[in-house]
Short mmCIF file of C-alpha atoms in Angstrom, two decimals:
data_model
loop_
_atom_site.label_atom_id
_atom_site.label_comp_id
_atom_site.label_asym_id
_atom_site.label_seq_id
_atom_site.Cartn_x
_atom_site.Cartn_y
_atom_site.Cartn_z
CA MET X 11 -0.38 0.17 -0.19
CA ASN X 12 1.01 3.46 -0.81
CA GLN X 13 1.78 6.29 2.49
CA ASN X 14 2.51 8.50 0.01
CA ARG X 15 -0.40 11.25 -0.40
CA HIS X 16 -1.21 12.87 -3.18
CA HIS X 17 -2.26 16.42 -1.96
CA LEU X 18 -4.43 18.63 -3.74
CA ASP X 19 -3.51 22.35 -5.23
CA ASP X 20 -6.29 24.92 -4.94
CA ASP X 21 -7.15 24.72 -8.72
CA GLU X 22 -7.82 21.22 -8.30
CA ILE X 23 -10.07 21.39 -5.08
CA SER X 24 -11.93 24.60 -6.94
CA ALA X 25 -11.79 22.10 -10.24
CA PHE X 26 -13.61 19.95 -8.36
CA ARG X 27 -16.42 22.08 -6.90
CA GLN X 28 -16.80 23.92 -10.20
CA ALA X 29 -18.11 20.29 -11.98
CA LEU X 30 -20.22 19.36 -8.68
CA GLN X 31 -21.89 22.25 -9.20
CA GLN X 32 -21.80 21.08 -12.86
CA ALA X 33 -23.29 18.10 -11.89
CA GLY X 34 -26.42 19.55 -10.04
CA VAL X 35 -25.10 18.36 -6.82
CA LYS X 36 -25.88 19.38 -3.71
CA PRO X 37 -24.77 20.15 0.02
CA ILE X 38 -26.67 18.43 2.70
CA LYS X 39 -28.47 20.65 5.28
CA ARG X 40 -27.49 19.00 7.74
CA ASN X 41 -25.78 15.65 9.32
CA ARG X 42 -28.49 13.20 9.76
CA ALA X 43 -29.15 9.79 8.59
CA ASP X 44 -32.85 10.11 7.26
CA PRO X 45 -33.85 13.87 7.85
CA GLY X 46 -37.07 13.65 6.09
CA ARG X 47 -38.38 10.21 8.18
CA PRO X 48 -39.79 11.25 11.74
CA ARG X 49 -38.32 10.80 14.91
CA ARG X 50 -40.14 8.28 17.04
CA GLU X 51 -41.34 9.97 19.97
CA GLU X 52 -43.57 6.92 21.81
CA ALA X 53 -43.08 6.65 26.42
CA ALA X 54 -40.27 3.50 25.98
CA ALA X 55 -38.05 5.68 23.71
CA ALA X 56 -38.80 9.47 26.83
CA ALA X 57 -37.65 6.58 29.15
CA ARG X 58 -34.25 5.20 27.32
CA ARG X 59 -33.54 8.54 26.69
CA ALA X 60 -33.87 10.15 30.38
CA ALA X 61 -31.96 7.32 31.65
CA ALA X 62 -29.12 7.26 29.60
CA GLN X 63 -28.48 11.42 31.12
CA SER X 64 -29.30 10.88 33.72
CA ALA X 65 -26.72 7.68 33.89
CA GLY X 66 -24.00 10.01 31.82
CA ASP X 67 -23.91 12.18 34.31
CA ASP X 68 -22.03 9.52 36.20
CA SER X 69 -18.67 11.49 36.12
CA ALA X 70 -18.61 12.30 39.97
CA SER X 71 -18.91 8.70 41.21
CA GLY X 72 -15.55 5.95 41.07
CA ARG X 73 -16.28 4.60 37.51
CA THR X 74 -13.70 2.15 37.13
CA SER X 75 -13.07 -1.39 37.76
CA ASP X 76 -10.55 -2.32 40.19
CA GLY X 77 -10.54 -5.48 38.69
CA ARG X 78 -8.43 -7.81 37.06
CA VAL X 79 -7.47 -6.59 33.46
CA GLU X 80 -6.04 -7.69 30.76
CA ALA X 81 -2.29 -7.67 30.45
CA VAL X 82 -0.42 -5.42 28.12
CA ARG X 83 3.39 -6.20 26.73
CA PRO X 84 5.70 -2.79 27.52
CA SER X 85 6.17 -1.89 24.24
CA GLU X 86 2.25 -1.85 22.86
CA TYR X 87 0.81 0.66 21.16
CA LEU X 88 -2.51 0.65 22.27
CA ASP X 89 -5.77 1.76 20.96
CA PHE X 90 -9.48 2.85 21.66
CA ALA X 91 -12.52 4.75 19.99
CA LEU X 92 -15.94 4.22 19.97
CA PRO X 93 -17.83 3.91 16.97
CA ASP X 94 -18.85 6.76 15.61
CA LEU X 95 -15.45 8.75 16.83
CA PRO X 96 -14.99 10.73 13.11
CA TRP X 97 -12.15 9.78 11.72
CA ARG X 98 -10.76 12.61 10.39
CA THR X 99 -10.43 13.18 14.42
CA ARG X 100 -8.73 9.94 15.32
CA SER X 101 -6.51 10.36 12.97
CA ARG X 102 -5.39 13.71 14.31
CA LEU X 103 -4.83 12.20 17.46
CA LYS X 104 -2.62 9.12 16.88
CA ARG X 105 -0.53 11.75 15.19
CA GLY X 106 0.11 13.62 18.27
CA GLU X 107 -1.65 17.25 16.14
CA MET X 108 -4.11 17.84 18.93
CA ALA X 109 -2.78 20.08 21.82
CA TRP X 110 -3.49 18.54 25.14
CA GLU X 111 -4.29 21.23 27.43
CA ALA X 112 -3.42 19.05 31.06
CA GLY X 113 -0.82 16.42 31.98
CA LEU X 114 -0.76 14.39 34.91
CA ASP X 115 1.87 11.96 35.76
CA LEU X 116 1.13 8.57 36.92
CA HIS X 117 4.73 7.49 38.51
CA GLY X 118 5.31 6.80 41.74
CA TYR X 119 1.65 6.08 42.76
CA THR X 120 0.42 2.42 43.96
CA LEU X 121 -2.50 1.13 41.63
CA GLU X 122 -5.68 2.30 44.64
CA GLU X 123 -4.10 6.11 44.17
CA ALA X 124 -3.08 5.62 40.45
CA ARG X 125 -6.56 4.92 40.34
CA GLU X 126 -8.18 8.20 42.40
CA GLN X 127 -5.38 10.11 40.71
CA LEU X 128 -7.01 9.43 37.44
CA GLU X 129 -10.88 9.49 38.32
CA GLY X 130 -10.06 13.55 39.49
CA PHE X 131 -8.14 14.82 37.00
CA LEU X 132 -10.79 13.12 34.28
CA ARG X 133 -13.61 14.87 36.79
CA ASP X 134 -11.62 17.44 36.91
CA ALA X 135 -11.19 17.70 32.73
CA ALA X 136 -14.53 18.03 32.01
CA VAL X 137 -15.79 20.36 34.74
CA GLU X 138 -12.82 22.26 33.36
CA ARG X 139 -14.43 21.62 29.34
CA ARG X 140 -10.95 19.85 28.69
CA ARG X 141 -11.26 17.82 25.33
CA CYS X 142 -7.62 17.06 25.34
CA LEU X 143 -5.54 14.91 28.02
CA LEU X 144 -2.14 13.79 28.16
CA VAL X 145 -1.43 10.51 30.93
CA VAL X 146 2.08 9.81 31.25
CA HIS X 147 1.44 6.06 33.19
CA GLY X 148 4.92 4.37 31.79
CA LYS X 149 5.74 1.10 30.80
CA ALA X 150 7.87 0.02 35.17
CA TRP X 151 6.18 -3.56 35.13
CA GLY X 152 5.18 -4.10 38.29
CA THR X 153 5.94 -5.96 41.81
CA ASP X 154 3.81 -9.19 41.63
CA GLY X 155 2.69 -9.85 38.22
CA ASN X 156 4.74 -9.87 35.22
CA TYR X 157 3.30 -7.90 33.06
CA PRO X 158 3.66 -3.52 33.16
CA VAL X 159 0.38 -3.38 35.76
CA LEU X 160 -0.85 0.64 35.96
CA LYS X 161 -0.29 0.13 31.68
CA SER X 162 -2.35 -2.47 31.72
CA HIS X 163 -5.58 -1.03 34.33
CA VAL X 164 -5.51 2.75 32.52
CA ASN X 165 -6.23 0.57 29.92
CA ALA X 166 -8.51 -0.55 31.12
CA TRP X 167 -9.38 2.23 32.78
CA LEU X 168 -10.17 4.48 30.21
CA ARG X 169 -12.39 2.14 28.00
CA GLU X 170 -15.39 1.95 30.89
CA TRP X 171 -14.76 5.70 31.80
CA PRO X 172 -17.94 7.60 29.83
CA GLY X 173 -17.11 10.37 29.14
CA VAL X 174 -13.84 8.91 27.08
CA LEU X 175 -14.27 9.48 23.40
CA ALA X 176 -10.74 7.63 22.63
CA PHE X 177 -7.65 7.29 23.24
CA CYS X 178 -3.93 6.70 21.94
CA SER X 179 -0.27 5.83 23.33
CA ALA X 180 1.17 8.95 21.95
CA VAL X 181 3.39 10.05 19.60
CA GLU X 182 7.90 8.71 20.42
CA ALA X 183 8.95 13.37 22.23
CA GLU X 184 5.69 12.97 24.68
CA GLY X 185 5.74 9.78 25.83
CA GLY X 186 5.52 6.69 23.16
CA THR X 187 4.01 3.75 24.49
CA GLY X 188 5.01 4.87 27.96
CA ALA X 189 1.64 7.32 27.86
CA VAL X 190 -1.18 7.88 26.10
CA TYR X 191 -3.12 11.49 24.55
CA VAL X 192 -7.74 10.91 25.89
CA LEU X 193 -10.10 12.27 23.71
CA LEU X 194 -12.64 13.69 25.96
CA ARG X 195 -16.32 14.07 25.28
CA ARG X 196 -17.86 17.80 26.17
CA ARG X 197 -21.11 18.24 28.35
CA GLY X 198 -23.66 18.58 25.26
CA GLU X 199 -21.40 17.12 23.04
CA ARG X 200 -23.14 13.27 21.72
#
């Protein structure tokens, strides 16, 4: 697969737009699958929506498990995203092109302290409407395990946190596989 990508110049983009206009292509006005279909307003759907909205505000309580997690290798690249996250946003996160607004270093914490620190950090970031974070978990092997304990738990905890849209290992200059970028949902965002 060729990794080189042809970048369009302004003349090519202009010609493409002109061709679309001449062909009668109209821009989409709404970003919904079927804007012509009326929404069903049934009691069950309204109850589910209310339950989801009230459950979506669970960021005030601890949401991460402290049970067993899947072990990851020290050099393993972590990558998670909700299915509806736009490809371009995910790509920018993976390339380190989204500036992180706050960081947390978990080196030196016990597992329980790290969990408390991470939960508090995520709650504070949500309140402050931060979008992108950096969490440094390190790659050190645990004393009682044969895998990087903090890295493995951070991988599991972030997948469980309701406000996390995506996370991935950082670029080498910002920690590589010893850190992750975390993309958060802002309040009111779906």
